[in-house]
CSV table of C-alpha atoms in Angstrom, one decimal:
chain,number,residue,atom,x,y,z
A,1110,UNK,CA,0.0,0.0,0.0
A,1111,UNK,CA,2.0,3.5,-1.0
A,1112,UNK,CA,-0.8,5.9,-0.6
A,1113,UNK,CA,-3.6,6.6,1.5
A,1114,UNK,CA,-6.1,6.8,-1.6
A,1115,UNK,CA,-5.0,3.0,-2.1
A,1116,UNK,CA,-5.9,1.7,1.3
A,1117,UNK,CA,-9.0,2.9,1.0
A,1118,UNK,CA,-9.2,1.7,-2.5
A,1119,UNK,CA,-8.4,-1.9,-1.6
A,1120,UNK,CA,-10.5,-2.2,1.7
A,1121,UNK,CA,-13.3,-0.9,-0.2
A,1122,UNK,CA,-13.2,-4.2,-2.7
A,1123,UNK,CA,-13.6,-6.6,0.5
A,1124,UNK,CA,-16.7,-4.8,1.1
A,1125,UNK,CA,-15.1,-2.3,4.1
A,1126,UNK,CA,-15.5,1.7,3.5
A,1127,UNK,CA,-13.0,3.3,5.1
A,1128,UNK,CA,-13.1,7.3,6.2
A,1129,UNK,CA,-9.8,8.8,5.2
A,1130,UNK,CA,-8.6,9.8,8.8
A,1131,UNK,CA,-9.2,5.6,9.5
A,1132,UNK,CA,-7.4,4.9,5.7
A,1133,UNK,CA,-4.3,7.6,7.0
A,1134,UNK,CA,-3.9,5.7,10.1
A,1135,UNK,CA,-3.8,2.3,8.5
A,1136,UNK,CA,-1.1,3.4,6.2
A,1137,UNK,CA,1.2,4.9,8.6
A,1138,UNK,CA,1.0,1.7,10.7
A,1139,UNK,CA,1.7,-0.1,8.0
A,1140,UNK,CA,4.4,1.9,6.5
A,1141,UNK,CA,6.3,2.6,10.4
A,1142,UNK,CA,5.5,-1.7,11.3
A,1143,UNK,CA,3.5,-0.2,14.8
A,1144,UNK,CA,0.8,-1.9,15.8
A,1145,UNK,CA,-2.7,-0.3,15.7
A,1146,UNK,CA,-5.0,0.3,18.1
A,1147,UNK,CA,-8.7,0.9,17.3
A,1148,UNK,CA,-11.0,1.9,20.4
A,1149,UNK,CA,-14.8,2.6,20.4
A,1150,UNK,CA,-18.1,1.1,20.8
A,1151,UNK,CA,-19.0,-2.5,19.8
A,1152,UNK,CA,-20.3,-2.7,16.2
A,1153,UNK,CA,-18.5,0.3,14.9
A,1154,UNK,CA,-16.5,-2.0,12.7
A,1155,UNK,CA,-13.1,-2.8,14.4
A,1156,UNK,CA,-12.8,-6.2,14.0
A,1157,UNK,CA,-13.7,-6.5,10.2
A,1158,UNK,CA,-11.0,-3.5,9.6
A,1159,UNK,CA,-8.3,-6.3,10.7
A,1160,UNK,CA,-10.6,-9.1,8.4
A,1161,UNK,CA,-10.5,-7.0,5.4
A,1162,UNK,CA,-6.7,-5.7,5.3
A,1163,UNK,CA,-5.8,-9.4,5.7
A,1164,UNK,CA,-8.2,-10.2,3.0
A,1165,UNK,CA,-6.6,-7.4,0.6
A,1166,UNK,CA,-2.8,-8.2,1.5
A,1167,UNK,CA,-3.4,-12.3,1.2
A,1168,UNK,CA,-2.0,-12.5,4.5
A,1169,UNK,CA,-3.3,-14.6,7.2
A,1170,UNK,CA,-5.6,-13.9,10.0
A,1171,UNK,CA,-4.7,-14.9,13.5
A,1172,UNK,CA,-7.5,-14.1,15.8
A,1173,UNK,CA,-6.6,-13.8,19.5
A,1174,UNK,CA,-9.9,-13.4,21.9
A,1175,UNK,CA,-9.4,-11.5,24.6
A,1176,UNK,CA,-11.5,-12.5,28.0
A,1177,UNK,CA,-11.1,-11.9,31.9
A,1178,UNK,CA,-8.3,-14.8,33.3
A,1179,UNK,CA,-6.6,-14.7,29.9
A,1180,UNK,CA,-2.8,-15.1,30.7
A,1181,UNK,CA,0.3,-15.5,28.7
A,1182,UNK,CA,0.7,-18.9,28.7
A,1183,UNK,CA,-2.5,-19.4,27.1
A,1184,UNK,CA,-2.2,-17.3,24.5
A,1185,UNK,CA,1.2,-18.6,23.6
A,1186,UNK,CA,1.2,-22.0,23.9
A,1187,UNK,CA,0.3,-25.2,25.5
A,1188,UNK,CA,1.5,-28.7,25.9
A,1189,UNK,CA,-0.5,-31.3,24.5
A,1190,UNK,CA,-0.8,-32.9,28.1
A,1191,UNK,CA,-2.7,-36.2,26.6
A,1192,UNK,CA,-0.4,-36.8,24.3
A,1193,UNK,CA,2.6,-36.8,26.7
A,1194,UNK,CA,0.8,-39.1,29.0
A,1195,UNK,CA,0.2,-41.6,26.1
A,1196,UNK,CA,4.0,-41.1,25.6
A,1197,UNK,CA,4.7,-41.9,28.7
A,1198,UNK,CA,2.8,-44.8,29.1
A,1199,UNK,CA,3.9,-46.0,26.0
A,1200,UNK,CA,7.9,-45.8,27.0
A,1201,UNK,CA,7.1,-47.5,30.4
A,1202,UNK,CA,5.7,-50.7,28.4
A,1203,UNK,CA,8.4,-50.7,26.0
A,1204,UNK,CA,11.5,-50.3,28.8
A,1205,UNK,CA,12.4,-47.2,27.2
A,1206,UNK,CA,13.0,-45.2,30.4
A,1207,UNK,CA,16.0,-43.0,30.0
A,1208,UNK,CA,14.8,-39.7,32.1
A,1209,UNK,CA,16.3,-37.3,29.7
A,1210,UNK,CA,15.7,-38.8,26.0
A,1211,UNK,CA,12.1,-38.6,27.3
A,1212,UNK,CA,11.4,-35.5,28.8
A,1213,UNK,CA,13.7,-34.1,25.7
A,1214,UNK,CA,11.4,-35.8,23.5
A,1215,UNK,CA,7.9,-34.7,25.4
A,1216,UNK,CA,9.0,-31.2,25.5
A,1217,UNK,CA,9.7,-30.8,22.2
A,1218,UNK,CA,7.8,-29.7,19.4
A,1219,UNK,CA,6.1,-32.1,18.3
A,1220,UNK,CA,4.0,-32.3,21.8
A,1221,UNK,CA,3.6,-28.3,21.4
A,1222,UNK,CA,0.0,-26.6,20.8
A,1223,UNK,CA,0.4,-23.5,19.4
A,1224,UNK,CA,-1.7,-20.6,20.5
A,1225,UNK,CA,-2.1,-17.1,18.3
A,1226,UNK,CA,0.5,-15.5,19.9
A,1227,UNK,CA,3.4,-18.1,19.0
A,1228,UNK,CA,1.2,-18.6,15.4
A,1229,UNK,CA,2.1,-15.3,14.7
A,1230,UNK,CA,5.8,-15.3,16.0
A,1231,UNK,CA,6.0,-18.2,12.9
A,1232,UNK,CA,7.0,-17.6,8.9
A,1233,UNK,CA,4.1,-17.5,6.9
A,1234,UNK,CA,4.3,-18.3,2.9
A,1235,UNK,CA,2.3,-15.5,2.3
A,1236,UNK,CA,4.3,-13.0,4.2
A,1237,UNK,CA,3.6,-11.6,7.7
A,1238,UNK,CA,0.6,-12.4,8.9
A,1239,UNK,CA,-2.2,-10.3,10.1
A,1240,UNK,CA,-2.5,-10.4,14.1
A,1241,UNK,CA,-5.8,-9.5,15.5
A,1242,UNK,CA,-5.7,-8.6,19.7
A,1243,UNK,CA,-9.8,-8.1,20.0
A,1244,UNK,CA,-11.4,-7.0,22.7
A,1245,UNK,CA,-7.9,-6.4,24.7
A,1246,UNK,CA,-10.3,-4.1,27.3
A,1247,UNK,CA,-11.4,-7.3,28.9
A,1248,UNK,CA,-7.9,-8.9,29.8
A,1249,UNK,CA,-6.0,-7.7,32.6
A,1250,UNK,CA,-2.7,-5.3,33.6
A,1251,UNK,CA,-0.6,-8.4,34.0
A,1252,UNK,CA,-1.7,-9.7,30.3
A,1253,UNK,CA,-1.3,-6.0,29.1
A,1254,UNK,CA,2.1,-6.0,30.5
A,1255,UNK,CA,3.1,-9.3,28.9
A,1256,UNK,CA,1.9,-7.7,25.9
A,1257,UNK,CA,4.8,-4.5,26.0
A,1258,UNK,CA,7.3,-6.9,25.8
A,1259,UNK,CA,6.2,-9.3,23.3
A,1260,UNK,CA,4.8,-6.5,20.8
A,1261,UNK,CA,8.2,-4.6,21.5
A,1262,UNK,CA,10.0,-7.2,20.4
A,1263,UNK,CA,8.4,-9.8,18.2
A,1264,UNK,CA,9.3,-12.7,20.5
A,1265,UNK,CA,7.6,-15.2,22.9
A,1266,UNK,CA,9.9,-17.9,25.5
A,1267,UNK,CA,9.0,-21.1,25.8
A,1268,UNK,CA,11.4,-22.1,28.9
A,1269,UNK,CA,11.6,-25.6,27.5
A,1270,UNK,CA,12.3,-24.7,24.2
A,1271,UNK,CA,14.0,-20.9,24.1
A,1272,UNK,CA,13.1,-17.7,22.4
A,1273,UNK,CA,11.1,-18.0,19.7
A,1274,UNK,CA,11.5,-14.5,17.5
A,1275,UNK,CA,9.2,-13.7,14.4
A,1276,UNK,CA,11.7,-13.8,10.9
A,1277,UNK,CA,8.8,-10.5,9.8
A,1278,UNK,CA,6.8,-8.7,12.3
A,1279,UNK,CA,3.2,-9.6,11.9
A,1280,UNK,CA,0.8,-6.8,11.4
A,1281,UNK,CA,-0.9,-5.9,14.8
A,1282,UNK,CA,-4.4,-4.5,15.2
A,1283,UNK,CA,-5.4,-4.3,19.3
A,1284,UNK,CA,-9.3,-3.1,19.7
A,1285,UNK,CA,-11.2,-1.9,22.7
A,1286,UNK,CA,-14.8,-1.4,23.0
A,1287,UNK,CA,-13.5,0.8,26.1
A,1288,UNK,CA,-15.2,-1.4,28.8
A,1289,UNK,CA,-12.0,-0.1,30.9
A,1290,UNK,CA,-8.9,1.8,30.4
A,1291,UNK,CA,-5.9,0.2,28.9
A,1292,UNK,CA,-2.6,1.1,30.5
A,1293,UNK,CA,-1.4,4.6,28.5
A,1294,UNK,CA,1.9,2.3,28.8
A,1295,UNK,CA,0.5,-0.2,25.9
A,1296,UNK,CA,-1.0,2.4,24.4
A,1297,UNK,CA,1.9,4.5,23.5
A,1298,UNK,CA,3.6,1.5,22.0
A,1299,UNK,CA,0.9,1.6,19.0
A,1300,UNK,CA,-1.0,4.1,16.6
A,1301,UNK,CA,-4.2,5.3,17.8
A,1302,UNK,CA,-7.6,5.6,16.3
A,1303,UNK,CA,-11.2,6.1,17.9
A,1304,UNK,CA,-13.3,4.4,15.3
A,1305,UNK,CA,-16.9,6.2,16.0
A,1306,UNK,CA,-20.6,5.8,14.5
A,1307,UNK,CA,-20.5,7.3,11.1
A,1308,UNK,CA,-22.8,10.0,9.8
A,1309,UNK,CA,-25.5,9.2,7.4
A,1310,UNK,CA,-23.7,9.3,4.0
A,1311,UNK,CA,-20.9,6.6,5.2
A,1312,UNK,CA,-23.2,4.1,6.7
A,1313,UNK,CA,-25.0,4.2,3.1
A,1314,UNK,CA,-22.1,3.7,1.6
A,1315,UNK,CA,-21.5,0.4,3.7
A,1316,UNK,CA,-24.7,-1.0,3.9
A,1317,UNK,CA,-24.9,-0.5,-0.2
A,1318,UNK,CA,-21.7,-2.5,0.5
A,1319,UNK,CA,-22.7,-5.1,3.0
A,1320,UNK,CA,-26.5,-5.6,1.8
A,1321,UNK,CA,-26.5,-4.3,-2.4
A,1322,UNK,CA,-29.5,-6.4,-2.6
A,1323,UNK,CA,-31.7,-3.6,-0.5
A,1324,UNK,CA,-33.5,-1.4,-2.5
A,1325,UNK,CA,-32.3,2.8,-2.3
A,1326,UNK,CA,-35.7,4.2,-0.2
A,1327,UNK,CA,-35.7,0.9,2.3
A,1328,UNK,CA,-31.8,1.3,2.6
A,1329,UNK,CA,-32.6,5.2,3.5
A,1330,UNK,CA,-35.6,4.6,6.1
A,1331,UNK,CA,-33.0,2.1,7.4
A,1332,UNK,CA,-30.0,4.2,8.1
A,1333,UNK,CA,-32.1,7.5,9.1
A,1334,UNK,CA,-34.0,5.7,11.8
A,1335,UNK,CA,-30.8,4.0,12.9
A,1336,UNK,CA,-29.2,7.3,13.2
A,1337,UNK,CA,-32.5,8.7,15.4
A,1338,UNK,CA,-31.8,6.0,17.4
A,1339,UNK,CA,-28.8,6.5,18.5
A,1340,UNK,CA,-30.1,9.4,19.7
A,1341,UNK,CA,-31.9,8.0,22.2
A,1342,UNK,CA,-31.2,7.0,25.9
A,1343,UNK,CA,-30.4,3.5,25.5
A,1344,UNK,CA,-28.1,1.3,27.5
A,1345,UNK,CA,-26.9,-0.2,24.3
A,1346,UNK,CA,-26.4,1.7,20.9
A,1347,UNK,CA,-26.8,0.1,17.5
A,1348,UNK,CA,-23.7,-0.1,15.7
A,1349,UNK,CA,-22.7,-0.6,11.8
A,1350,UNK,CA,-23.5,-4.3,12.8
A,1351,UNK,CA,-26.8,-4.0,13.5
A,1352,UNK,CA,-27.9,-1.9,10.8
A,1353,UNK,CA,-26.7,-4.5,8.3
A,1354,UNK,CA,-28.0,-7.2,10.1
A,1355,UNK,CA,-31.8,-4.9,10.1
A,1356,UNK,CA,-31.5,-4.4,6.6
A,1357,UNK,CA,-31.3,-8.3,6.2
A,1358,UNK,CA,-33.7,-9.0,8.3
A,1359,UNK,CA,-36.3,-6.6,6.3
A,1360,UNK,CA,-35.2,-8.2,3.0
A,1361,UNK,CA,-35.7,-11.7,4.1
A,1362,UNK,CA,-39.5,-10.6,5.4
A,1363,UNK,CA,-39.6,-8.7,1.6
A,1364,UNK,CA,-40.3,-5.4,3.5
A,1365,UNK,CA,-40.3,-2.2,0.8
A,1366,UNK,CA,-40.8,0.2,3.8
A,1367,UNK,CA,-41.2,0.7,7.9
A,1368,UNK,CA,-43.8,1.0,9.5
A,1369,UNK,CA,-44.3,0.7,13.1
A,1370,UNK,CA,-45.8,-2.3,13.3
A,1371,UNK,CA,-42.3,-3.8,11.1
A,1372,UNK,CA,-40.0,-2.0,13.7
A,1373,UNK,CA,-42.1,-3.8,16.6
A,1374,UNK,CA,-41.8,-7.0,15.2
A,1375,UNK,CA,-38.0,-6.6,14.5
A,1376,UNK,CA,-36.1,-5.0,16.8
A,1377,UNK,CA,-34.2,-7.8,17.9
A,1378,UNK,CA,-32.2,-7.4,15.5
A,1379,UNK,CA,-31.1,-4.0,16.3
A,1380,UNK,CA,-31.4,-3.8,20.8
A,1381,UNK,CA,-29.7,-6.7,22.1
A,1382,UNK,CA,-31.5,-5.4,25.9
A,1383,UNK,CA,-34.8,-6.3,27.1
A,1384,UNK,CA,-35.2,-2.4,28.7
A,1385,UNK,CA,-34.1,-0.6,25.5
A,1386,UNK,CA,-36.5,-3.2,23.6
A,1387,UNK,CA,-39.2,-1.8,25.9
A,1388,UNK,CA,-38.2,2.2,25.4
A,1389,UNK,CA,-39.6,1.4,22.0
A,1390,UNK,CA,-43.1,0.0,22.3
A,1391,UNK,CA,-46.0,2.0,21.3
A,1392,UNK,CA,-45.8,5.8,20.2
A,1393,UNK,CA,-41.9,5.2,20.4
A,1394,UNK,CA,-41.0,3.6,17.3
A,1395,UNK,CA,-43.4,6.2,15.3
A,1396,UNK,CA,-41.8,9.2,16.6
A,1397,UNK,CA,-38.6,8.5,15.3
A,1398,UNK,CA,-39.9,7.4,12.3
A,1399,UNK,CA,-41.5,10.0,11.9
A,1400,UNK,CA,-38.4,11.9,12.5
A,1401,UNK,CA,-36.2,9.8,10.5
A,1402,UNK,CA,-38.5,10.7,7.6
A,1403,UNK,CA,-38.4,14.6,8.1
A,1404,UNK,CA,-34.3,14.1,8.2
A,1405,UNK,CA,-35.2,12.5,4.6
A,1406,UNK,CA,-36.9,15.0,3.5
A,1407,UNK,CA,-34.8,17.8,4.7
A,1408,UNK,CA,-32.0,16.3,3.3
């Protein structure tokens, strides 16, 4: 990628539409090899960013999930403890019971499981692969602080079997839905981005994108009442996800246009929470409807 116009040029053919502040910061992490790190709320479209730029370079994807209790060793490696024991038993029945030509041979490579970490840390025939820390909000300091030394470096120990150094640096993408702070410490190691809702002409442009089968008015009632929404007092706010996923669901019941009785029967596609759910029921859904319309017509 040499210019900011062709980032967005080639994340735009796997279907992702990229603002050019997003597009600048992708190319600058690509062309100074520091990892990225994309904060904001869930559904805005972090995840896929790190899908599609492994899609357009032909790299691979490696996907590491953060969650609470997530610790190094687990996202590096483990030994395949079955295996060992079958090994084990195995050189017992046979008399082979040399101490150290076993535990050499247990703790070697073959026995190893690797996790995305050391997957990454590996040559790839395509080139560096694409290495996607998601959700990283939702781990701990200790896991963040693993994280500084290994994303410094490039490198992950195995005591049993050294230091195991990546040949390219894979391409890093962290993401936050900003359920907590992460440590200014990681942070500073990485480019930033706040990746927020986008305005109404940009989530056209990705839902004609995402869903091209939705017809121009539907895709418009769509995307205005979405942005109303958001408006609202909710405990959880649509994101780009949702509005795709609402669009589909209106195709697949071959709906030309909302109505309130439609946005009743549908918004589980779009509130994921009983309460926000409820904030809709009755003269709700028509007022912003309503409004979404007169947005339409303004426009």
């Amino acid at each position: 990628m040499q210019t900011i116009d062709e980032v967005q040029t080639i994340l735009g053919e796997q279907g992702y539409v990229c603002g050019r502040a997003l597009a600048t910061v992708v190319f600058l992490s690509q062309s100074l090899g520091r990892p990225l790190f994309l904060e904001g709320e869930a559904g805005t479209g972090k995840t896929e960013i790190a899908k599609a730029l492994a899609a357009s370079l032909g790299r691979d994807l490696i996907r590491l999930q953060c969650y609470e209790g997530l610790d190094a060793s687990t996202a590096v490696y483990e030994w395949n403890f079955a295996e060992q024991m079958v090994a084990i038993r195995t050189a017992e029945a046979t008399g082979e019971t040399n101490r150290s030509v076993l535990k050499t041979e247990l703790f070697s490579e073959d026995y190893l499981i690797e996790r995305p970490l050391l997957q990454a840390m590996r040559p790839h025939s395509g080139g560096a692969p694409v290495l996607l820390i998601d959700e990283i909000d939702r781990t701990d300091a200790p896991f963040e602080a693993f994280l500084l030394e290994a994303l410094s470096d490039f490198q992950v120990t195995i005591p049993e079997l050294g230091t195991i150094k990546a040949p390219e640096p894979p391409i890093v993408i962290l993401t936050s839905n900003r359920t907590r702070e992460v440590h200014d410490a990681l942070k500073r190691r990485c480019l930033y981005h706040w990746v927020d809702y986008p305005d109404f002409d940009r989530e056209m442009e990705i839902l004609h994108a995402r869903a091209p089968e939705a017809q121009e008015a539907l895709s418009r009632e769509v995307v205005a009442f979405i942005q109303r929404l958001r408006g609202e007092d909710l405990f959880k706010k649509p994101g780009v996800a949702e509005t795709i996923d609402w669009a589909k669901c209106l195709l697949a019941l071959d709906v030309l246009t909302l109505s309130p009785e439609v946005i009743a029967d549908t918004l589980g596609a779009v509130l994921k929470y009983q309460d926000d759910i409820q904030a809709l029921q009755g003269s709700a859904a028509k007022r912003l409807l309503d409004g979404a319309r007169s947005d339409l017509d303004a426009a």
